[in-house]
Short mmCIF file of C-alpha atoms and ligand atoms in Angstrom, two decimals:
data_model
loop_
_atom_site.label_atom_id
_atom_site.label_comp_id
_atom_site.label_asym_id
_atom_site.label_seq_id
_atom_site.Cartn_x
_atom_site.Cartn_y
_atom_site.Cartn_z
CA UNK A 1 86.41 70.74 27.25
CA UNK A 2 83.61 69.90 24.94
CA UNK A 3 82.00 66.46 25.03
CA UNK A 4 78.81 65.61 23.25
CA UNK A 5 76.74 62.55 24.00
CA UNK A 6 74.37 60.83 21.65
CA UNK A 7 71.56 58.96 23.15
CA UNK A 8 68.63 57.11 21.97
CA UNK A 9 65.33 58.40 23.28
CA UNK A 10 63.06 55.28 22.55
CA UNK A 11 63.73 51.58 22.10
CA UNK A 12 66.88 51.79 20.05
CA UNK A 13 67.18 52.06 16.26
CA UNK A 14 66.47 55.73 16.38
CA UNK A 15 69.39 56.53 13.90
CA UNK A 16 72.09 57.26 16.36
CA UNK A 17 74.55 56.01 13.84
CA UNK A 18 73.35 58.39 11.21
CA UNK A 19 73.59 61.30 13.63
CA UNK A 20 77.08 60.36 14.73
CA UNK A 21 78.25 60.00 11.11
CA UNK A 22 76.65 63.33 10.30
CA UNK A 23 78.49 65.16 13.16
CA UNK A 24 81.74 63.24 12.83
CA UNK A 25 83.78 65.92 11.19
CA UNK A 26 83.44 68.06 14.34
CA UNK A 27 85.29 65.68 16.68
CA UNK A 28 88.76 64.72 17.40
CA UNK A 29 87.83 61.50 19.27
CA UNK A 30 84.81 59.33 19.42
CA UNK A 31 84.13 56.68 22.07
CA UNK A 32 81.58 53.90 21.87
CA UNK A 33 80.22 51.98 24.76
CA UNK A 34 77.66 49.22 24.95
CA UNK A 35 77.97 46.06 23.04
CA UNK A 36 77.48 44.29 19.72
CA UNK A 37 73.78 43.80 20.34
CA UNK A 38 73.38 47.33 18.99
CA UNK A 39 73.97 47.76 15.22
CA UNK A 40 74.50 51.36 13.95
CA UNK A 41 73.95 51.98 10.44
CA UNK A 42 74.38 54.93 8.05
CA UNK A 43 75.09 55.57 4.32
CA UNK A 44 78.01 57.65 3.35
CA UNK A 45 79.35 58.48 -0.08
CA UNK A 46 76.94 55.64 -1.40
CA UNK A 47 78.32 53.03 0.76
CA UNK A 48 76.27 51.39 3.53
CA UNK A 49 78.07 51.11 6.91
CA UNK A 50 76.83 48.70 9.48
CA UNK A 51 79.00 48.92 12.79
CA UNK A 52 78.56 46.92 16.17
CA UNK A 53 81.72 47.96 17.90
CA UNK A 54 83.64 50.75 16.28
CA UNK A 55 82.07 54.27 16.40
CA UNK A 56 80.56 55.61 13.37
CA UNK A 57 82.77 58.81 13.30
CA UNK A 58 85.37 56.41 11.74
CA UNK A 59 84.29 58.02 8.50
CA UNK A 60 86.27 61.10 9.64
CA UNK A 61 89.88 59.93 9.06
CA UNK A 62 91.23 62.41 11.74
CA UNK A 63 88.97 61.08 14.41
CA UNK A 64 90.64 59.08 17.23
CA UNK A 65 88.45 55.96 17.80
CA UNK A 66 87.94 54.31 21.25
CA UNK A 67 85.99 51.61 23.01
CA UNK A 68 85.35 52.65 26.68
CA UNK A 69 86.03 50.53 29.93
CA UNK A 70 82.21 49.82 30.10
CA UNK A 71 82.27 48.49 26.35
CA UNK A 72 81.69 44.91 25.58
CA UNK A 73 83.53 43.28 22.71
CA UNK A 74 82.77 40.43 20.50
CA UNK A 75 86.14 39.63 19.33
CA UNK A 76 85.19 38.12 15.84
CA UNK A 77 82.90 41.19 15.27
CA UNK A 78 85.58 43.65 16.27
CA UNK A 79 88.30 42.13 14.35
CA UNK A 80 86.25 41.98 11.16
CA UNK A 81 85.47 45.58 11.54
CA UNK A 82 89.00 46.46 12.08
CA UNK A 83 90.09 44.51 8.87
CA UNK A 84 87.13 45.86 6.68
CA UNK A 85 87.88 49.49 7.52
CA UNK A 86 91.61 49.06 7.89
CA UNK A 87 91.80 50.51 11.45
CA UNK A 88 95.34 50.31 12.83
CA UNK A 89 96.32 50.30 16.57
CA UNK A 90 97.27 54.10 16.54
CA UNK A 91 93.65 54.85 15.24
CA UNK A 92 91.79 52.70 17.78
CA UNK A 93 92.27 52.60 21.41
CA UNK A 94 90.46 49.97 23.61
CA UNK A 95 90.32 50.25 27.31
CA UNK A 96 91.93 47.27 29.12
CA UNK A 97 88.94 46.78 31.17
CA UNK A 98 86.30 46.68 28.47
CA UNK A 99 84.55 43.15 28.58
CA UNK A 100 84.96 40.36 26.07
CA UNK A 101 82.20 37.95 25.17
CA UNK A 102 83.21 34.24 25.49
CA UNK A 103 81.29 32.16 22.84
CA UNK A 104 79.54 30.01 25.50
CA UNK A 105 77.75 33.22 26.65
CA UNK A 106 75.76 33.26 23.38
CA UNK A 107 74.36 29.80 24.00
CA UNK A 108 73.58 30.89 27.49
CA UNK A 109 71.19 33.67 26.02
CA UNK A 110 69.04 31.44 23.89
CA UNK A 111 66.21 31.37 26.31
CA UNK A 112 66.33 35.12 26.57
CA UNK A 113 65.71 35.53 22.92
CA UNK A 114 62.44 34.03 23.25
CA UNK A 115 61.47 35.43 26.69
CA UNK A 116 62.28 39.17 26.15
CA UNK A 117 63.27 39.49 22.41
CA UNK A 118 67.07 39.56 23.31
CA UNK A 119 69.38 39.88 20.37
CA UNK A 120 71.26 36.84 22.04
CA UNK A 121 74.73 38.25 21.45
CA UNK A 122 76.03 37.21 24.95
CA UNK A 123 76.33 40.99 26.09
CA UNK A 124 74.39 40.49 29.29
CA UNK A 125 76.31 37.41 30.35
CA UNK A 126 79.53 39.29 29.84
CA UNK A 127 78.23 42.04 31.92
CA UNK A 128 76.96 39.63 34.58
CA UNK A 129 80.44 37.86 34.75
CA UNK A 130 82.10 41.16 35.28
CA UNK A 131 79.83 42.13 38.05
CA UNK A 132 80.21 38.83 39.64
CA UNK A 133 84.02 39.31 40.12
CA UNK A 134 84.23 35.52 40.14
CA UNK A 135 87.49 35.58 38.27
CA UNK A 136 85.91 34.22 35.20
CA UNK A 137 85.24 37.50 33.18
CA UNK A 138 87.30 38.02 30.22
CA UNK A 139 88.64 41.65 29.84
CA UNK A 140 90.29 43.24 26.79
CA UNK A 141 93.70 43.12 28.75
CA UNK A 142 93.41 39.32 28.70
CA UNK A 143 93.21 39.00 24.94
CA UNK A 144 96.54 38.73 23.12
CA UNK A 145 94.94 39.85 19.73
CA UNK A 146 93.96 43.21 21.32
CA UNK A 147 97.31 43.84 23.13
CA UNK A 148 98.41 46.54 20.50
CA UNK A 149 95.04 48.46 20.81
CA UNK A 150 95.01 48.82 24.58
CA UNK A 151 95.21 52.17 26.11
CA UNK A 152 93.87 54.70 28.73
CA UNK A 153 90.73 55.88 26.97
CA UNK A 154 89.72 58.11 29.65
CA UNK A 155 93.13 59.87 29.92
CA UNK A 156 93.22 60.14 26.12
CA UNK A 157 89.93 61.84 26.09
CA UNK A 158 90.86 64.32 28.78
CA UNK A 159 94.04 65.25 26.87
CA UNK A 160 92.07 65.77 23.66
CA UNK A 161 89.49 67.98 25.57
CA UNK A 162 92.47 69.95 27.25
CA UNK A 163 93.75 70.85 23.81
CA UNK A 164 90.34 72.30 23.05
CA UNK A 165 89.15 69.64 20.79
CA UNK A 166 85.85 67.91 20.95
CA UNK A 167 84.94 64.29 22.09
CA UNK A 168 81.77 62.46 20.94
CA UNK A 169 80.34 59.55 23.00
CA UNK A 170 78.16 57.32 20.80
CA UNK A 171 75.56 55.87 23.07
CA UNK A 172 73.86 52.46 22.21
CA UNK A 173 70.25 51.40 22.45
CA UNK A 174 67.59 53.64 23.81
CA UNK A 175 66.22 55.22 26.86
CA UNK A 176 63.21 52.72 26.90
CA UNK A 177 65.70 49.75 26.96
CA UNK A 178 67.58 51.05 30.08
CA UNK A 179 68.04 48.33 32.76
CA UNK A 180 66.86 50.80 35.33
CA UNK A 181 64.56 53.18 33.61
CA UNK A 182 62.90 50.76 30.96
CA UNK A 183 60.11 48.40 31.46
CA UNK A 184 61.99 45.60 33.29
CA UNK A 185 62.60 42.91 32.35
CA UNK A 186 62.19 43.92 28.78
CA UNK A 187 65.24 45.97 28.93
CA UNK A 188 69.00 45.54 27.92
CA UNK A 189 71.86 44.73 30.32
CA UNK A 190 72.84 48.36 31.01
CA UNK A 191 71.63 51.62 31.87
CA UNK A 192 71.39 53.62 28.64
CA UNK A 193 71.17 57.14 29.86
CA UNK A 194 73.84 59.90 29.11
CA UNK A 195 75.22 59.94 32.64
CA UNK A 196 75.84 56.19 32.47
CA UNK A 197 77.32 56.46 29.11
CA UNK A 198 79.98 58.98 30.49
CA UNK A 199 80.67 56.57 33.31
CA UNK A 200 81.25 53.69 30.77
CA UNK A 201 83.48 56.03 28.73
CA UNK A 202 85.41 57.55 31.64
CA UNK A 203 84.12 61.09 31.29
CA UNK A 204 83.12 63.45 34.08
CA UNK A 205 79.51 64.57 33.80
CA UNK A 206 80.51 68.15 34.08
CA UNK A 207 82.63 67.94 30.95
CA UNK A 208 79.54 67.36 28.78
CA UNK A 209 78.33 70.34 26.79
CA UNK A 210 75.70 68.69 24.62
CA UNK A 211 73.38 65.70 24.94
CA UNK A 212 71.70 64.95 21.53
CA UNK A 213 68.55 62.93 22.07
CA UNK A 214 67.78 60.92 18.94
CA UNK A 215 64.02 60.25 18.38
CA UNK A 216 62.13 58.70 15.52
CA UNK A 217 58.68 59.79 14.32
CA UNK A 218 57.54 56.16 14.97
CA UNK A 219 59.26 54.36 17.70
CA UNK A 220 60.05 50.62 17.04
CA UNK A 221 60.88 47.54 19.23
CA UNK A 222 62.57 44.54 17.80
CA UNK A 223 60.15 41.67 16.63
CA UNK A 224 59.17 38.97 18.98
CA UNK A 225 58.20 39.16 22.70
CA UNK A 226 60.10 42.40 23.18
CA UNK A 227 57.82 44.18 25.69
CA UNK A 228 55.23 46.87 25.91
CA UNK A 229 54.85 49.37 22.98
CA UNK A 230 52.33 52.01 23.51
CA UNK A 231 49.80 52.41 20.61
CA UNK A 232 51.27 49.65 18.51
CA UNK A 233 50.52 49.94 14.83
CA UNK A 234 51.91 48.06 11.80
CA UNK A 235 54.06 48.98 8.72
CA UNK A 236 50.86 49.19 6.45
CA UNK A 237 49.70 52.11 8.60
CA UNK A 238 52.98 53.86 8.33
CA UNK A 239 53.03 53.43 4.59
CA UNK A 240 49.53 54.67 4.28
CA UNK A 241 50.26 57.65 6.50
CA UNK A 242 53.38 58.68 4.69
CA UNK A 243 51.76 58.40 1.26
CA UNK A 244 54.78 56.35 0.11
CA UNK A 245 54.19 54.49 -3.20
CA UNK A 246 56.40 51.63 -2.15
CA UNK A 247 55.74 49.58 1.20
CA UNK A 248 57.69 50.80 4.27
CA UNK A 249 58.91 47.98 6.48
CA UNK A 250 61.91 47.54 8.64
CA UNK A 251 64.11 44.77 9.76
CA UNK A 252 66.58 44.97 12.73
CA UNK A 253 70.14 45.36 11.64
CA UNK A 254 71.46 42.78 14.10
CA UNK A 255 68.59 40.18 14.30
CA UNK A 256 67.02 40.65 10.85
CA UNK A 257 63.60 40.41 12.52
CA UNK A 258 60.66 42.63 11.33
CA UNK A 259 60.43 45.43 13.76
CA UNK A 260 57.37 46.34 15.79
CA UNK A 261 56.19 49.97 15.34
CA UNK A 262 54.12 52.35 17.53
CA UNK A 263 52.97 55.92 17.52
CA UNK A 264 55.17 58.61 18.75
CA UNK A 265 54.97 58.42 22.71
CA UNK A 266 55.41 62.13 23.84
CA UNK A 267 55.46 60.99 27.45
CA UNK A 268 58.30 58.90 26.88
CA UNK A 269 60.41 61.34 24.88
CA UNK A 270 59.62 64.17 27.52
CA UNK A 271 60.95 61.85 30.23
CA UNK A 272 63.97 60.73 28.21
CA UNK A 273 64.86 64.44 27.51
CA UNK A 274 64.84 65.35 31.26
CA UNK A 275 66.48 62.14 32.63
CA UNK A 276 69.26 62.54 29.98
CA UNK A 277 69.61 66.33 30.35
CA UNK A 278 69.11 66.68 26.59
CA UNK A 279 70.26 69.92 24.92
CA UNK A 280 69.22 69.05 21.49
CA UNK A 281 66.78 66.59 19.95
CA UNK A 282 67.40 65.03 16.48
CA UNK A 283 64.15 63.80 14.79
CA UNK A 284 64.73 61.07 12.35
CA UNK A 285 62.44 59.18 9.89
CA UNK A 286 60.60 62.46 8.94
CA UNK A 287 59.64 60.76 5.61
CA UNK A 288 57.39 58.42 7.66
CA UNK A 289 55.19 61.48 8.31
CA UNK A 290 55.14 62.62 4.71
CA UNK A 291 57.21 60.79 2.09
CA UNK A 292 58.06 64.06 0.44
CA UNK A 293 60.28 64.68 3.48
CA UNK A 294 62.66 62.06 2.11
CA UNK A 295 64.03 64.87 -0.15
CA UNK A 296 65.47 66.47 3.04
CA UNK A 297 69.08 65.55 3.18
CA UNK A 298 70.39 68.23 5.49
CA UNK A 299 69.63 69.33 9.09
CA UNK A 300 66.63 71.63 9.50
CA UNK A 301 65.39 73.26 12.43
CA UNK A 302 61.86 72.16 13.58
CA UNK A 303 59.23 74.67 14.22
CA UNK A 304 55.94 74.06 16.11
CA UNK A 305 54.29 73.74 12.62
CA UNK A 306 56.37 70.81 11.74
CA UNK A 307 55.59 69.10 15.04
CA UNK A 308 51.86 69.48 14.46
CA UNK A 309 52.14 66.65 11.96
CA UNK A 310 53.84 64.12 14.37
CA UNK A 311 51.89 60.92 14.84
CA UNK A 312 51.50 61.49 18.54
CA UNK A 313 49.72 58.94 20.75
CA UNK A 314 46.42 60.00 22.27
CA UNK A 315 48.06 59.56 25.82
CA UNK A 316 48.95 62.85 27.25
CA UNK A 317 52.34 63.59 28.96
CA UNK A 318 52.49 63.33 32.48
CA UNK A 319 55.96 64.83 32.77
CA UNK A 320 56.30 68.39 31.67
P1 IMP B 401 69.81 42.19 24.73
O1 IMP B 401 70.53 43.34 25.38
O2 IMP B 401 70.33 41.77 23.26
O3 IMP B 401 69.80 41.01 25.63
O4 IMP B 401 68.36 42.57 24.50
C1 IMP B 401 67.43 43.11 25.46
C2 IMP B 401 66.26 43.94 24.87
O5 IMP B 401 66.83 45.00 24.27
C3 IMP B 401 65.59 43.11 23.73
O6 IMP B 401 64.26 43.54 23.76
C4 IMP B 401 66.36 43.70 22.47
O7 IMP B 401 65.56 43.48 21.36
C5 IMP B 401 66.57 45.03 22.88
N1 IMP B 401 67.82 45.62 22.28
C6 IMP B 401 69.04 45.38 22.56
N2 IMP B 401 69.79 46.15 21.80
C7 IMP B 401 68.98 46.74 20.90
C8 IMP B 401 69.32 47.70 19.96
O8 IMP B 401 70.60 48.18 19.60
N3 IMP B 401 68.32 48.22 19.24
C9 IMP B 401 67.09 47.81 19.57
N4 IMP B 401 66.77 46.95 20.40
C10 IMP B 401 67.86 46.55 21.25
MG1 MG B 402 70.34 49.67 15.93
#
């Protein structure tokens, strides 16, 4: 059995999609949980991929793709991704108990967009309906257009592991957005830790070999009233610090708002590392420390000397 979980260590947008795509060739199956409020982006062979439902490991044509029982589906978004990437029923398996967003849910989240910077995709309402057990929740098994994709994701993962092959769980959002461990109410509608991702996918925690915690040199939060961000700076600061000749500025994949940016919060990352049982850290956006790093296109092992140039916040870690 070898399961790897990719989790975000900050407030999302750490580059989990990039890391999933980078590691894709090592996995026979990849399971996505969470919902379309998370956009995962990477560039492969010159093409830009932006995925909100399918796992980024789809670039490995031999990788079985899945959406777990704890996943949340926007039918239009999923069907578009299926069509664009030509994904047939054999290639993609959706757990019958994954949630499906009703279009009314999106209207019900309009106030949340302003109050907590929600992406307003209806994910939270879909989760709430499922939890309420009122009989109103829509599950994947209720949607005729999904019938040919339904299957037992947990059993499939188990069988793949029993054959000695590897399974990748692609987590969504980040540790700081966790419903339980983030700064409530500025959080998403699920717990984003590795253990919860296993639960959503149907994987036993003892089957996990690696947890890759993806962290950025400068954490971001989406634009708007999206909650606390320690030592918040702006994109001019990042541009100057990196020595980049062209301005650095980021927009959120899903909402297209200018992102907020802060200094590296070591306290948050250390806490994320132990609550997620991280075995590896993938550091992304190294070019924001020094724009000459943009020439690095492969994995390098960080040494203490590299870390000394991290833009660490003055706040000292309280978790060791
Ligand atoms: P919601 O999950 O869309 O309701 O958003 C709740 C909070 O989590 C808001 O601050 C969102 O901006 C943030 N959030 C949700 N998903 C993502 C993501 O994938 N990346 C970054 N922020 C996210
Ligand atoms: Mg994202």
